[in-house]
C-alpha positions as a printed NumPy array, in Angstrom:
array([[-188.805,  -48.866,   62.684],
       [-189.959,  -49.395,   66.359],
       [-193.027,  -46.717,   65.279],
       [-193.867,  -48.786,   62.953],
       [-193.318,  -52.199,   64.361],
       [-195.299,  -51.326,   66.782],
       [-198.442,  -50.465,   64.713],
       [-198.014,  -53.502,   62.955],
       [-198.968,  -55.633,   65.907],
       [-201.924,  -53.509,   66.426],
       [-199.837,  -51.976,   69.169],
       [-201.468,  -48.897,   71.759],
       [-202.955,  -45.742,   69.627],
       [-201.289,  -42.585,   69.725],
       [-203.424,  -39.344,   69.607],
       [-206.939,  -39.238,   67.837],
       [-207.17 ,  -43.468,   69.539],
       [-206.232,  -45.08 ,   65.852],
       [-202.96 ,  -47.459,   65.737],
       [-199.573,  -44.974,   65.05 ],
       [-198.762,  -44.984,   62.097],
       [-201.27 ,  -46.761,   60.37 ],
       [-204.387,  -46.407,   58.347],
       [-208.148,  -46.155,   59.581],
       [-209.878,  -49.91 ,   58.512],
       [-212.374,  -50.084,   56.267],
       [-215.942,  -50.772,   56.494],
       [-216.343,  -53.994,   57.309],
       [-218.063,  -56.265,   54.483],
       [-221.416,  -57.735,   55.326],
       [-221.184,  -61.182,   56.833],
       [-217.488,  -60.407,   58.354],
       [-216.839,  -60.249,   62.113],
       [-217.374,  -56.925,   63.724],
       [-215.239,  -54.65 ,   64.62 ],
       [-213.203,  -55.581,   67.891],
       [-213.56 ,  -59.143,   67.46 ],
       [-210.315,  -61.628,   66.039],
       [-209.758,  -61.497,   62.672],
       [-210.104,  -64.286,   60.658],
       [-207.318,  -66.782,   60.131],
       [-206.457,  -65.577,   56.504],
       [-206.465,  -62.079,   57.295],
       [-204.054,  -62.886,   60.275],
       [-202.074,  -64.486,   57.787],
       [-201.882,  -61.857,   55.43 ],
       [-201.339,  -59.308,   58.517],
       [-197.769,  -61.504,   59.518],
       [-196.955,  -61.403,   56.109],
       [-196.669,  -57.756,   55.455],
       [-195.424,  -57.299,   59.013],
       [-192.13 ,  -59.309,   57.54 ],
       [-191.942,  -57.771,   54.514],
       [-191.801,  -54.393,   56.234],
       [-189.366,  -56.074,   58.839],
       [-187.185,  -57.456,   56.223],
       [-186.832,  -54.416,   54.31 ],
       [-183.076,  -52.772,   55.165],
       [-182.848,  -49.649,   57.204],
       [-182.219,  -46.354,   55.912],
       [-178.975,  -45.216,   56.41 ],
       [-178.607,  -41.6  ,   58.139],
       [-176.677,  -39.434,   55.187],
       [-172.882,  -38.948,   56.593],
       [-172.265,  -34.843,   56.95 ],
       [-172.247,  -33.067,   53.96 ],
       [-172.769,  -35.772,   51.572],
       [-176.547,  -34.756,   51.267],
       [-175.072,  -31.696,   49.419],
       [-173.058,  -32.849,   47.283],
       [-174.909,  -36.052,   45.723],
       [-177.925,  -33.297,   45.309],
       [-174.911,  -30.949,   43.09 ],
       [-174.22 ,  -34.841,   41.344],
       [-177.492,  -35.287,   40.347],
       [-178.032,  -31.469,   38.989],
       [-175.141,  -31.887,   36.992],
       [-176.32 ,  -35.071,   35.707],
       [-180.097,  -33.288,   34.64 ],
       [-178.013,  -30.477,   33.177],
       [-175.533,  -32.317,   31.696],
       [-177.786,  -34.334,   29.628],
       [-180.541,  -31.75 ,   29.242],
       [-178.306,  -29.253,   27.555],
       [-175.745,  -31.332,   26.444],
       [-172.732,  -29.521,   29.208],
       [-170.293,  -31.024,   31.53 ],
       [-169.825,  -34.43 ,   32.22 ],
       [-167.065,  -36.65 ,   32.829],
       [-163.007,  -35.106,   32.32 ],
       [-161.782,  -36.391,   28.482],
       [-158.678,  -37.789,   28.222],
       [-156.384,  -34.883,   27.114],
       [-155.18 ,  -34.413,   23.195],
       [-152.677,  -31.716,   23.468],
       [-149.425,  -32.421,   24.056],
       [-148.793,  -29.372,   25.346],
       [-150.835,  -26.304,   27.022],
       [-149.579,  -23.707,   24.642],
       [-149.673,  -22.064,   21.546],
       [-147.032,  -24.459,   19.665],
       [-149.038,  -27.787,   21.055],
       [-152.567,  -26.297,   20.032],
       [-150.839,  -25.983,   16.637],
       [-149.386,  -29.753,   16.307],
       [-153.273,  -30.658,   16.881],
       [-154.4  ,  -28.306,   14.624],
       [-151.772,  -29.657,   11.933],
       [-152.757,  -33.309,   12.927],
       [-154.96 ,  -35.591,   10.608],
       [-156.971,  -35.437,   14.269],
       [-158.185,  -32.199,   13.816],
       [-160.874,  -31.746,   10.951],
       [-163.433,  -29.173,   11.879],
       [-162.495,  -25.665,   13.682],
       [-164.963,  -23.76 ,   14.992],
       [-164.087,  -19.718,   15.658],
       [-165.997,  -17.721,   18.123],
       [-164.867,  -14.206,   17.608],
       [-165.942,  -10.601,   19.007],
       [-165.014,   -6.797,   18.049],
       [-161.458,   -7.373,   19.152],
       [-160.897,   -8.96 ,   16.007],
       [-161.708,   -5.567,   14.219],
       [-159.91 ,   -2.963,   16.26 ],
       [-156.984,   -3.179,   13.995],
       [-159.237,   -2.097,   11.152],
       [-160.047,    1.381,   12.749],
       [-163.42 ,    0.097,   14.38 ],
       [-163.463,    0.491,   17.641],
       [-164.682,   -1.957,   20.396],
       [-167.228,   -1.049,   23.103],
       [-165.823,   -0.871,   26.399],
       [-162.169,    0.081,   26.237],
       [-161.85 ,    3.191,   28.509],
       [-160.997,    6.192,   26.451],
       [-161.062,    4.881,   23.064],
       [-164.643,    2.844,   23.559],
       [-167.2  ,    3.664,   21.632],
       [-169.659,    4.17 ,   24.703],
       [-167.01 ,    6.416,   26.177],
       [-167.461,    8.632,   22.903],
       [-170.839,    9.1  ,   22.801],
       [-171.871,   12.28 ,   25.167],
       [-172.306,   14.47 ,   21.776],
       [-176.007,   12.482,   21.198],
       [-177.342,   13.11 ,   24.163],
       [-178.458,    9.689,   25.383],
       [-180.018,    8.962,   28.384],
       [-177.117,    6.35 ,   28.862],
       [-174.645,    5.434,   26.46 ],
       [-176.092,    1.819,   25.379],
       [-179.874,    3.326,   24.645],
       [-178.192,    3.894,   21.34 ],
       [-178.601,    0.527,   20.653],
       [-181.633,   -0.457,   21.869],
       [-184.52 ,   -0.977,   19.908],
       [-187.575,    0.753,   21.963],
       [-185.327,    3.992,   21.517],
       [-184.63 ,    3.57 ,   18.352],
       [-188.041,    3.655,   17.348],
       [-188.581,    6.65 ,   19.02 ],
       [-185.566,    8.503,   18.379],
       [-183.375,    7.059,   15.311],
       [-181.588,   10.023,   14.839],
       [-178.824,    9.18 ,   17.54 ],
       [-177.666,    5.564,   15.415],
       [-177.855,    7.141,   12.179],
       [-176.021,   10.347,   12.808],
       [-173.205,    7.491,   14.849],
       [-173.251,    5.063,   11.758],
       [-172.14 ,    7.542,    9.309],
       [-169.833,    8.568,   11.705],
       [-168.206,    5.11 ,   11.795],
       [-169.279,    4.247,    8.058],
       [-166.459,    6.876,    5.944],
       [-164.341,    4.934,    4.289],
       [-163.579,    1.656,    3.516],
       [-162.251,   -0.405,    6.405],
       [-160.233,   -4.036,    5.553],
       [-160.296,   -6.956,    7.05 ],
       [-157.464,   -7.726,    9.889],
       [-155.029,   -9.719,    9.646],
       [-157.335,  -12.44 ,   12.317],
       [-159.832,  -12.606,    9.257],
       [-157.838,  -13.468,    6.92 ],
       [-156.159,  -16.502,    9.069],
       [-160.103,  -17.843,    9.223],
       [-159.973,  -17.44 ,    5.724],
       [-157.224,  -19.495,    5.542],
       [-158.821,  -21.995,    7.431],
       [-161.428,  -22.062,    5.098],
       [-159.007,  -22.531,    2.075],
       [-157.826,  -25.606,    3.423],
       [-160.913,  -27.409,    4.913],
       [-160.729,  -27.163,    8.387],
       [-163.521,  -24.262,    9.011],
       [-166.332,  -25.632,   10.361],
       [-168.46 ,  -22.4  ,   11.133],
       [-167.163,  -18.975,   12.023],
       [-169.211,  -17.521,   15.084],
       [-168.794,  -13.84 ,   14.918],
       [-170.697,  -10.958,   17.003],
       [-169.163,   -8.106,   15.085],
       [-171.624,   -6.396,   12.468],
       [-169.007,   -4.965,   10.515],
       [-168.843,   -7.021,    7.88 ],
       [-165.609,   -7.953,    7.288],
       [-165.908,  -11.761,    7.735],
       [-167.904,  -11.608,    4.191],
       [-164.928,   -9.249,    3.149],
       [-162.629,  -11.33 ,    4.015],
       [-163.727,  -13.807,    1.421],
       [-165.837,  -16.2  ,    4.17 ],
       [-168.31 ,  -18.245,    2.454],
       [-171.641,  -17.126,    3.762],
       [-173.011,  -20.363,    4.385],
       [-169.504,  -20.953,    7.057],
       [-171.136,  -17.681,    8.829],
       [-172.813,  -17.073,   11.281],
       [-173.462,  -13.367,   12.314],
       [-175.041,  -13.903,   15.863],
       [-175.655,  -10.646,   16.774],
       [-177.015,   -9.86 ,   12.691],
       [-175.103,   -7.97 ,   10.454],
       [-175.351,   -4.314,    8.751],
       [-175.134,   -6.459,    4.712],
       [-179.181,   -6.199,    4.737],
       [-181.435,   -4.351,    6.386],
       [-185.342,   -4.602,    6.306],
       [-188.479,   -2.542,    6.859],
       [-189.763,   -2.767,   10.747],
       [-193.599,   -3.136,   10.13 ],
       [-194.424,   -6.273,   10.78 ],
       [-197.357,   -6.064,    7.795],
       [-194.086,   -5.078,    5.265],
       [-191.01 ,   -6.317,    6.236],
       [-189.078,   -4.898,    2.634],
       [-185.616,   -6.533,    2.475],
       [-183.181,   -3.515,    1.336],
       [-179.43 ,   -3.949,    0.39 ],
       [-175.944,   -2.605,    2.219],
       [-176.268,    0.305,   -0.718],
       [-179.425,    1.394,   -0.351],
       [-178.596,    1.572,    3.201],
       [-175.242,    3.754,    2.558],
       [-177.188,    5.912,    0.191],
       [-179.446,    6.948,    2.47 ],
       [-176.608,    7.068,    5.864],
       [-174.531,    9.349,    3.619],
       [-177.605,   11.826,    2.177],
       [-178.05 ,   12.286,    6.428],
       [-181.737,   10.817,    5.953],
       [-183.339,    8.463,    8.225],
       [-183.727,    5.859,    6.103],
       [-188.041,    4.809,    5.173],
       [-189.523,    1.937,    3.279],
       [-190.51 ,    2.895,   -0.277],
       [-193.222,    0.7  ,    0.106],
       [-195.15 ,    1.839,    3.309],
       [-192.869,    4.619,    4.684],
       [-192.026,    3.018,    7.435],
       [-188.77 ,    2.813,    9.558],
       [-185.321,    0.939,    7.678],
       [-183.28 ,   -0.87 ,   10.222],
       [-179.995,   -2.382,    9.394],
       [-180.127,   -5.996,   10.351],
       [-178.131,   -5.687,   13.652],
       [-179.161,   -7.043,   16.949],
       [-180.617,   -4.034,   19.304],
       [-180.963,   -5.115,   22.698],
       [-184.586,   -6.136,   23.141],
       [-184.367,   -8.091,   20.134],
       [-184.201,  -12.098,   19.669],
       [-181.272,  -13.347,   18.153],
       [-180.908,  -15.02 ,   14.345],
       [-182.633,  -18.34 ,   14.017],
       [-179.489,  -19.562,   12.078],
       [-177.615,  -19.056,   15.294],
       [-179.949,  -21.716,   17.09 ],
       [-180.682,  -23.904,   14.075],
       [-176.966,  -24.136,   13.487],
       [-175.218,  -24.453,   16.975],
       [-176.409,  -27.943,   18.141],
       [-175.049,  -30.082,   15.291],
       [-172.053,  -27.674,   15.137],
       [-170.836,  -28.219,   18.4  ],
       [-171.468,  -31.737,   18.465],
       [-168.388,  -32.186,   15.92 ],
       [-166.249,  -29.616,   16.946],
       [-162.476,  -30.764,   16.912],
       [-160.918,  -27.428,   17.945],
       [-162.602,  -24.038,   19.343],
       [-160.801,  -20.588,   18.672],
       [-162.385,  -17.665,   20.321],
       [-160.314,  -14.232,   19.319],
       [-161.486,  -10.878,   20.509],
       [-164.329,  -11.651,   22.991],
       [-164.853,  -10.882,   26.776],
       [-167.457,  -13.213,   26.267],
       [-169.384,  -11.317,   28.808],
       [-173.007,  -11.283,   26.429],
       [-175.364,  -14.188,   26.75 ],
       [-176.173,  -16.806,   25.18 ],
       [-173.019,  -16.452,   22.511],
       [-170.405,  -16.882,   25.643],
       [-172.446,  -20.143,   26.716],
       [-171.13 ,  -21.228,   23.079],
       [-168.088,  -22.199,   24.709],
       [-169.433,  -24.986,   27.093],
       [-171.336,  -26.748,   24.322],
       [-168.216,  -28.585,   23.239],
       [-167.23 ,  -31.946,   23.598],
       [-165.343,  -32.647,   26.848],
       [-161.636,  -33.262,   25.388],
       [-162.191,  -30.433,   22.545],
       [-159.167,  -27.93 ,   23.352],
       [-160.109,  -24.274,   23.375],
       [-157.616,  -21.897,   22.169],
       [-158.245,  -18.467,   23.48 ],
       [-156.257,  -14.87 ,   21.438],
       [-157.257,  -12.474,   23.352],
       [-155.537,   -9.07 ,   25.327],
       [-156.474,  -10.592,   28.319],
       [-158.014,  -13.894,   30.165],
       [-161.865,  -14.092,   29.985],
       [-164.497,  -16.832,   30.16 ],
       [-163.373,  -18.239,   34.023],
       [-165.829,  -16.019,   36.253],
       [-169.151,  -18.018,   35.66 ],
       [-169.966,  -18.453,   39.168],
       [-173.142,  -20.786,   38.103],
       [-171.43 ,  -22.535,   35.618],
       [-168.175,  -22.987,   37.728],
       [-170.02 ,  -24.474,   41.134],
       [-172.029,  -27.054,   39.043],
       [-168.553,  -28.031,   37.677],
       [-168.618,  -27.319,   33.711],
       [-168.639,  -23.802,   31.65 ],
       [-165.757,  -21.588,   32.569],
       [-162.05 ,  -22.01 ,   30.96 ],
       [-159.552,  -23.074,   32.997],
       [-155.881,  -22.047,   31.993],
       [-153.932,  -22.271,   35.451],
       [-155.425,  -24.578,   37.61 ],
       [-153.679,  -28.405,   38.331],
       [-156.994,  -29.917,   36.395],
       [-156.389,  -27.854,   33.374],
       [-156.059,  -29.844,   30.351],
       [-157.512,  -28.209,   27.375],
       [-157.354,  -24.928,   27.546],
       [-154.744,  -22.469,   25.882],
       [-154.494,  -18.56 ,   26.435],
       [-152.675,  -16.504,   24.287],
       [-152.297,  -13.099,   25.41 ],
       [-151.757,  -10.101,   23.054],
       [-153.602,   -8.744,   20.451],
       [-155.549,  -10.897,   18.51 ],
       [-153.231,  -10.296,   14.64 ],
       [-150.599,  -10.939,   16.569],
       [-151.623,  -14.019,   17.73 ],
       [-152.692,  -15.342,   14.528],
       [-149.391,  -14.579,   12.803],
       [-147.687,  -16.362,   15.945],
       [-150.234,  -19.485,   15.229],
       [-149.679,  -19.584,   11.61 ],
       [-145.31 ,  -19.117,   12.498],
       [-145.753,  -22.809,   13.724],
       [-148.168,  -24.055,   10.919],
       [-146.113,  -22.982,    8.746],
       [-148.524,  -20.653,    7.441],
       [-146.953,  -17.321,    7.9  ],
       [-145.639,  -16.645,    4.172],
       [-149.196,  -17.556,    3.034],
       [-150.958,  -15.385,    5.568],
       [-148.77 ,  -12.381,    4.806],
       [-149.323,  -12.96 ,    0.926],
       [-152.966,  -13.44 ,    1.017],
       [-153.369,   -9.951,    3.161],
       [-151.227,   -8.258,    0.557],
       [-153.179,   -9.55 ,   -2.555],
       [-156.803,   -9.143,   -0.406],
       [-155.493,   -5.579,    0.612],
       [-154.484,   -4.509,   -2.787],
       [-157.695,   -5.836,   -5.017],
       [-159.686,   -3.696,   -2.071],
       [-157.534,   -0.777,   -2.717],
       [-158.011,   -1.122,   -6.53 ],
       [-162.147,   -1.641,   -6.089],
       [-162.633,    1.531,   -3.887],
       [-160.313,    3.664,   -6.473],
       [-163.505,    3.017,   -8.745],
       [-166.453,    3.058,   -6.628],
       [-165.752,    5.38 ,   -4.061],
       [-166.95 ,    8.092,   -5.983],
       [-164.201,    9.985,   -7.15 ],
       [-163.194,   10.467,   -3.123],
       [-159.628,    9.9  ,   -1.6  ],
       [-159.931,    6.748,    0.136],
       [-159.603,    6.432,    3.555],
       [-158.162,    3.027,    5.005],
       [-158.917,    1.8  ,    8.404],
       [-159.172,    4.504,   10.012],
       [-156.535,    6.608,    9.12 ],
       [-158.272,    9.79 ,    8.636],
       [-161.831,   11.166,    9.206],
       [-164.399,   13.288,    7.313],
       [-163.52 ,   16.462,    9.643],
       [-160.38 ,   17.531,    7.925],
       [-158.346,   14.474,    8.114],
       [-157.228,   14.753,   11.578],
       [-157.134,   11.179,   12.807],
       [-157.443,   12.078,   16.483],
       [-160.989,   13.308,   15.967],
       [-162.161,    9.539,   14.562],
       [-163.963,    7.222,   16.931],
       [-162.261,    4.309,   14.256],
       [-158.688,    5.9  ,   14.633],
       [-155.956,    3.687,   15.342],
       [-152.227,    5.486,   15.561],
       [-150.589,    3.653,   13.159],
       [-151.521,    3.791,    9.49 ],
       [-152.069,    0.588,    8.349],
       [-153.42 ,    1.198,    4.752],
       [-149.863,   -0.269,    3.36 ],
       [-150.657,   -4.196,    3.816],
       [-146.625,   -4.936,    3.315],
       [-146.248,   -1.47 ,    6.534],
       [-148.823,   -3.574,    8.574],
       [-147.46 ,   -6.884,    8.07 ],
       [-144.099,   -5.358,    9.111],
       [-145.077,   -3.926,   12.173],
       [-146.335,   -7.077,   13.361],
       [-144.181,   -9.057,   12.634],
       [-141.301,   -7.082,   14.449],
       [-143.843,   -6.435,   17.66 ],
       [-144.399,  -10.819,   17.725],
       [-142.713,  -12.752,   20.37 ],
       [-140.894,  -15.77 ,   19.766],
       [-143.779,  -17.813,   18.839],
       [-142.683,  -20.596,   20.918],
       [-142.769,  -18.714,   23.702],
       [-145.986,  -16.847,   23.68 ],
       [-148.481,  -18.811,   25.282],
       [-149.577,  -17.109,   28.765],
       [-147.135,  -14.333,   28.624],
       [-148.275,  -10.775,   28.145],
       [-146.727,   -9.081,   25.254],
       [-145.837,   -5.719,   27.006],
       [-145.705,   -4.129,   23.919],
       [-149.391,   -5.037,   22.68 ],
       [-150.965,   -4.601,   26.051],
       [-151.704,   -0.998,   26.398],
       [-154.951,   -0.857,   27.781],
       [-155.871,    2.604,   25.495],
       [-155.923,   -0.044,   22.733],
       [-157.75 ,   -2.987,   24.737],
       [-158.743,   -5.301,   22.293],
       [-160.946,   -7.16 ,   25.015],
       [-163.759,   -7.033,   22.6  ],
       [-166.975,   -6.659,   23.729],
       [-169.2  ,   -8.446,   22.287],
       [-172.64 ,   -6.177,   22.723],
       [-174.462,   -6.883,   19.6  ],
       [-174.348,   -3.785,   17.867],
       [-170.349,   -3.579,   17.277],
       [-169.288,   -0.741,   15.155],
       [-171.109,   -0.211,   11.561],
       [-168.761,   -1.777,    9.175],
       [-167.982,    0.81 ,    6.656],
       [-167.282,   -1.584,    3.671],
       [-168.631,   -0.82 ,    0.25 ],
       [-169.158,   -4.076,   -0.737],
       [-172.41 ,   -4.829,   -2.533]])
């Protein structure tokens, strides 16, 4: 202020001889005084005038330490916030409870109307397909007989295009038999039945959503799905079915339009390749009205699906069924303030882990709605009218159920899909879990030490291409 105070009253000039701080003057019109002599009694005037504006005009205050900082983090969460609809203020909580049984009084609750599931390969695991990073039993830790340059070239699309062989010799591998839908599918099913599924969000390719009886139009398969494939000229672009595609897998011939001879790829997301345009078109008004999120199966580790889980409203809860904690380490996300999951903390207030594998959770979830009877009967009924289907259309071969045996002699050790329990008797499986579940009011943040070997992690990794289905539906 004194700087400028100073060149206001046409004070000494500071380096170069003009006033500090102020402009040069400008030419001065013909018939006014030259330049040194008084001004004129208006300009001096208007010269007072602004010199007590400027004086009037409050000081600025010096920021206090470290407040710079943090009203500059404010303000980026504000931008962000409202640019891509994230953060914002806490919501008042609507669980009673930070657990499995208080998720389930919400989801039982007039309150809750549309559920949204965000689900991964660990969903599928139970079916004989396996997921993509479990050490041991991973598909990418299976792979060395192709002789990639690195496991996850399999799956990418400039290698493909090059080299096919490698992801057709894996996919009828992975493709023998027919493989049913888990126990987790059929609880979305369920949700379905009775109104309350918004939109299933599923990375898997396998399938077995549609299997499971999930209305197409509730589905979307982010990272595509193996049910279509199409031609990859860009001047052809032939649309071919999931039998045409099995045909061809099981006659170990790389699979060519009939129209230009060019290369058939099943409609999966390779890496280098953009994602569905249902998966944008849909999310925005889906997550707008979201009541409750359920995310089975997932590391959520893949971009953009694990950003899906920010995009809800502030006080929706998120119920995570999973083998272990995920969605927390977004260091971005988590210094602006919004994105990560937050099960332990003393702010937590709407989010639930459940911790064990992800059938077993959904048995334990449907124990408190009251669902269980109806869960186990629709997996027996669903299980059986597979059973009967394949004993037609499986041409005349012995049907092999989720994973149980392989094409190389039956021995179920040599399967990448092998699980060690045979779980082609629906009433077996059912069984099993049902003696390996907790007390359901208990199971919320608790490991169940006897679902938690990490040979059978069902952390589900969510790379787009997860496992190849193996269904014969048509």
């Amino acid at each position: 202020m004194a700087e400028r105070d100073g060149a206001g009253a046409g004070g000494a000039g500071g380096a170069g001889g003009g006033p500090r701080g102020a402009a040069p003057s400008p030419p001065a019109p013909s018939g006014d005084p030259p330049s040194g002599e008084p001004p004129s009694a208006p300009a001096a005037a208007a010269a007072r005038r602004e010199e007590a504006e400027q004086d009037a005009k409050p000081p600025v205050p010096e920021p206090e330490p470290g407040t710079s900082a943090d009203a500059d983090m404010e303000l980026l969460r504000t931008l962000l916030a409202r640019t891509l609809g994230l953060g914002g203020d806490r919501a008042e909580p609507v669980l009673d409870e930070l657990s499995l049984a208080g998720v389930s009084r919400f989801l039982g609750s007039p309150r809750c109307k549309n559920v949204i599931c965000m689900v991964g390969a660990g969903i599928s695991t139970s079916a004989g397909i396996p997921d993509f990073r479990s050490p041991g039993t991973g598909l990418y830790s299976n792979l060395q007989s192709y002789n990639l340059p690195y496991p996850e070239a399999i799956f990418e699309i400039g290698f493909f295009k090059k080299h096919p062989e490698p992801f057709f010799a894996l996919a009828r591998e992975l493709y023998p038999g027919q493989f049913k839908p888990t126990v987790c599918h059929y609880f979305m099913r369920l949700l379905q039945d009775k109104g309350l599924l918004l939109r299933c969000y599923t990375q898997n390719i396998d399938t077995l959503e549609r299997v499971a009886g999930l209305d197409p139009e509730l589905l979307v398969e982010a990272h595509g799905t193996f049910f279509t494939s199409h031609c990859l000229r860009a001047s052809c672009r032939q649309r071919y079915s999931l039998a045409w595609m099995r045909e061809r897998i099981f006659s170990s011939l790389i699979p060519k339009c009939e129209k230009c001879q060019g290369l058939v790829k099943p409609d999966i997301v390779f890496f280098g390749e953009n994602l569905p345009s249902r998966f944008f078109a849909l999310l925005e008004s889906d997550f707008e009205k979201v009541d409750l999120l359920l995310i089975m199966g997932t590391s959520l580790q893949v971009q953009p699906f694990a950003s899906l889980i920010s995009r809800v409203p502030n006080n929706t809860p998120r119920l995570l069924i999973n083998k272990e904690k995920t969605g927390q380490s977004d260091p971005l996300m988590s210094l602006m303030g919004f994105g990560g999951m937050d099960f332990d903390s003393d702010k937590a207030y709407r989010d639930v882990a459940w911790l064990g594998d992800c059938d077993s959770g959904c048995l334990a979830l449907a124990e408190l709605l009251g669902w269980k009877e109806e869960l186990e009967e629709l997996v027996r009924r669903e299980h059986a009218a597979i059973d009967a289907k394949a004993g037609h259309s499986d041409r005349g071969a012995p049907q092999k159920h989720r994973g149980d045996e392989d094409k190389d002699g039956g021995n179920p050790k040599k399967s990448l899909g092998d699980k060690e329990k045979d779980q082609s008797d629906p009433e077996k499986s059912l069984a099993g879990k049902a003696e390996a579940e907790k007390d359901p009011k208990k199971p919320q943040g608790n490991e169940d030490k006897t679902q938690n070997d990490p040979e059978k992690s069902q952390r589900g990794s969510e790379d787009p291409p997860h496992g190849t289905g193996g269904t014969t539906q048509n």
